[in-house]
C-alpha cells in the first residue's frame, strides 16, 4: 500500500522505534503514547479491518497474540497490559493498517 504509513515503517522507508521484528509482525513504540508503555504490534501484511479476515489472517493474529503473551516480561509488561484494536470511525481509527495497541507500564483506567 503506497500511502500507508505502517507499510512504510515496515519497509524501513520511515523511521520507528522498533522493539521486535520477525517475518510476519513488527512491534514499535507509538509516536504519541497514551500510557507509560504504548507499543503498536503490526502484521506485515496490509489489511485494515477484522472484516477482511480469512483463515490465514486468523492464524496470523492467533500467533501474534501468542507472541505478545510470551514476550510480556521483556516488553516491560509483567504487571499487566491491555490490547486494543480500533476499527473504523467511531473507534477513532486513524491508520488503516490493522494494528494492536499494547498499553501498560502503569495501572490503566478503564473507560470508553
Ligand atoms: P489508531 O487510532 O488505532 O489507528 O492508531 C494509530 C496510532 O498510530 C496512533 O496511536 C498514532 O499515535 C500512531 N502513529 C501514527 N504514526 C506513527 C508513527 N510514524 N510512528 C509510530 N506511531 C505512529
Ligand atoms: Zn499498510
CSV table of C-alpha atoms and ligand atoms in Angstrom, one decimal:
chain,number,residue,atom,x,y,z
A,1,UNK,CA,0.0,0.0,0.0
A,2,UNK,CA,1.8,3.1,-1.3
A,3,UNK,CA,0.2,5.6,1.0
A,4,UNK,CA,0.2,3.5,4.2
A,5,UNK,CA,2.4,4.9,7.0
A,6,UNK,CA,2.7,1.5,8.6
A,7,UNK,CA,3.7,-0.2,5.4
A,8,UNK,CA,6.4,2.5,5.1
A,9,UNK,CA,7.6,1.8,8.6
A,10,UNK,CA,7.7,-2.0,7.8
A,11,UNK,CA,9.7,-1.3,4.6
A,12,UNK,CA,12.1,0.9,6.6
A,13,UNK,CA,11.2,3.9,4.5
A,14,UNK,CA,10.3,6.0,7.6
A,15,UNK,CA,12.0,5.6,11.0
A,16,UNK,CA,10.4,3.9,14.0
A,17,UNK,CA,11.5,2.8,17.4
A,18,UNK,CA,11.3,-0.9,16.8
A,19,UNK,CA,11.3,-3.3,19.8
A,20,UNK,CA,10.7,-6.5,18.0
A,21,UNK,CA,10.5,-7.8,14.4
A,22,UNK,CA,10.2,-11.2,12.8
A,23,UNK,CA,9.0,-12.4,9.4
A,24,UNK,CA,5.3,-11.6,10.0
A,25,UNK,CA,5.0,-8.8,12.6
A,26,UNK,CA,6.8,-5.7,13.9
A,27,UNK,CA,6.4,-4.1,17.3
A,28,UNK,CA,7.4,-0.4,17.7
A,29,UNK,CA,6.7,2.5,20.1
A,30,UNK,CA,3.7,4.6,19.4
A,31,UNK,CA,4.8,8.1,18.5
A,32,UNK,CA,2.1,9.6,20.7
A,33,UNK,CA,1.9,7.4,23.8
A,34,UNK,CA,-1.3,7.4,25.9
A,35,UNK,CA,0.3,5.1,28.6
A,36,UNK,CA,3.8,4.7,30.1
A,37,UNK,CA,4.3,1.9,27.7
A,38,UNK,CA,2.4,2.2,24.4
A,39,UNK,CA,3.5,-0.1,21.6
A,40,UNK,CA,2.0,-1.0,18.3
A,41,UNK,CA,2.0,-4.5,17.1
A,42,UNK,CA,1.6,-4.6,13.3
A,43,UNK,CA,1.2,-7.6,11.0
A,44,UNK,CA,3.4,-7.0,7.9
A,45,UNK,CA,0.6,-8.0,5.6
A,46,UNK,CA,-1.5,-4.9,4.8
A,47,UNK,CA,-5.2,-5.2,5.7
A,48,UNK,CA,-7.3,-2.7,7.6
A,49,UNK,CA,-10.2,-4.4,9.2
A,50,UNK,CA,-11.1,-7.6,11.0
A,51,UNK,CA,-14.0,-7.8,8.5
A,52,UNK,CA,-11.3,-8.7,6.0
A,53,UNK,CA,-10.2,-11.7,8.0
A,54,UNK,CA,-9.7,-15.1,6.5
A,55,UNK,CA,-8.3,-18.4,7.8
A,56,UNK,CA,-4.7,-17.4,7.1
A,57,UNK,CA,-5.1,-14.0,8.8
A,58,UNK,CA,-6.9,-15.6,11.7
A,59,UNK,CA,-3.9,-17.9,12.1
A,60,UNK,CA,-1.5,-14.9,11.9
A,61,UNK,CA,-3.4,-13.0,14.6
A,62,UNK,CA,-3.5,-16.1,16.8
A,63,UNK,CA,0.2,-16.5,16.5
A,64,UNK,CA,0.6,-12.7,17.1
A,65,UNK,CA,-1.4,-12.9,20.4
A,66,UNK,CA,0.7,-15.9,21.5
A,67,UNK,CA,3.9,-14.0,20.8
A,68,UNK,CA,2.7,-10.9,22.7
A,69,UNK,CA,1.8,-13.2,25.7
A,70,UNK,CA,5.2,-14.9,25.6
A,71,UNK,CA,7.1,-11.6,25.3
A,72,UNK,CA,5.2,-9.7,28.0
A,73,UNK,CA,8.1,-9.7,30.5
A,74,UNK,CA,10.7,-8.5,28.1
A,75,UNK,CA,8.3,-5.8,26.8
A,76,UNK,CA,8.1,-4.5,30.4
A,77,UNK,CA,4.5,-5.7,30.9
A,78,UNK,CA,4.9,-8.3,33.7
A,79,UNK,CA,2.5,-6.3,35.9
A,80,UNK,CA,-0.3,-6.5,33.2
A,81,UNK,CA,-1.2,-4.9,30.0
A,82,UNK,CA,-4.2,-4.1,27.7
A,83,UNK,CA,-4.6,-4.8,24.0
A,84,UNK,CA,-6.8,-2.5,21.8
A,85,UNK,CA,-7.7,-2.7,18.2
A,86,UNK,CA,-9.5,0.3,16.9
A,87,UNK,CA,-11.9,-0.4,14.0
A,88,UNK,CA,-13.5,2.3,11.9
A,89,UNK,CA,-14.7,5.9,12.5
A,90,UNK,CA,-16.4,5.6,15.9
A,91,UNK,CA,-13.3,3.9,17.3
A,92,UNK,CA,-11.2,6.8,16.0
A,93,UNK,CA,-9.1,4.5,13.8
A,94,UNK,CA,-6.6,6.8,12.0
A,95,UNK,CA,-4.2,4.3,10.4
A,96,UNK,CA,-6.0,1.8,8.2
A,97,UNK,CA,-3.5,-1.0,8.5
A,98,UNK,CA,-4.6,-3.4,11.2
A,99,UNK,CA,-2.6,-2.9,14.4
A,100,UNK,CA,-2.8,-3.9,18.1
A,101,UNK,CA,-2.2,-1.2,20.6
A,102,UNK,CA,-0.2,-2.6,23.6
A,103,UNK,CA,-0.7,-0.5,26.7
A,104,UNK,CA,0.9,-1.0,30.1
A,105,UNK,CA,3.7,0.1,32.4
A,106,UNK,CA,1.3,1.5,34.9
A,107,UNK,CA,-2.3,0.9,36.2
A,108,UNK,CA,-4.7,1.6,33.3
A,109,UNK,CA,-8.0,3.4,33.9
A,110,UNK,CA,-10.9,1.6,32.4
A,111,UNK,CA,-13.3,3.5,30.1
A,112,UNK,CA,-14.6,4.0,26.7
B,1,LIG,P1,-5.4,4.1,15.5
B,1,LIG,O1,-6.0,5.4,16.0
B,1,LIG,O2,-5.9,2.9,16.3
B,1,LIG,O3,-5.5,4.0,14.0
B,1,LIG,O4,-3.9,4.3,16.0
B,1,LIG,C1,-2.9,4.8,15.2
B,1,LIG,C2,-1.7,5.0,16.1
B,1,LIG,O5,-0.5,5.2,15.3
B,1,LIG,C3,-1.8,6.3,16.9
B,1,LIG,O6,-1.8,5.9,18.3
B,1,LIG,C4,-0.6,7.1,16.5
B,1,LIG,O7,0.0,7.8,17.6
B,1,LIG,C5,0.3,6.1,15.9
B,1,LIG,N1,1.2,6.5,14.9
B,1,LIG,C6,1.0,7.3,13.8
B,1,LIG,N2,2.1,7.5,13.1
B,1,LIG,C7,3.1,6.9,13.7
B,1,LIG,C8,4.5,6.7,13.5
B,1,LIG,N3,5.1,7.3,12.4
B,1,LIG,N4,5.2,6.0,14.4
B,1,LIG,C9,4.6,5.5,15.5
B,1,LIG,N5,3.3,5.6,15.8
B,1,LIG,C10,2.5,6.3,14.9
B,2,LIG,ZN1,-0.2,-0.9,5.3
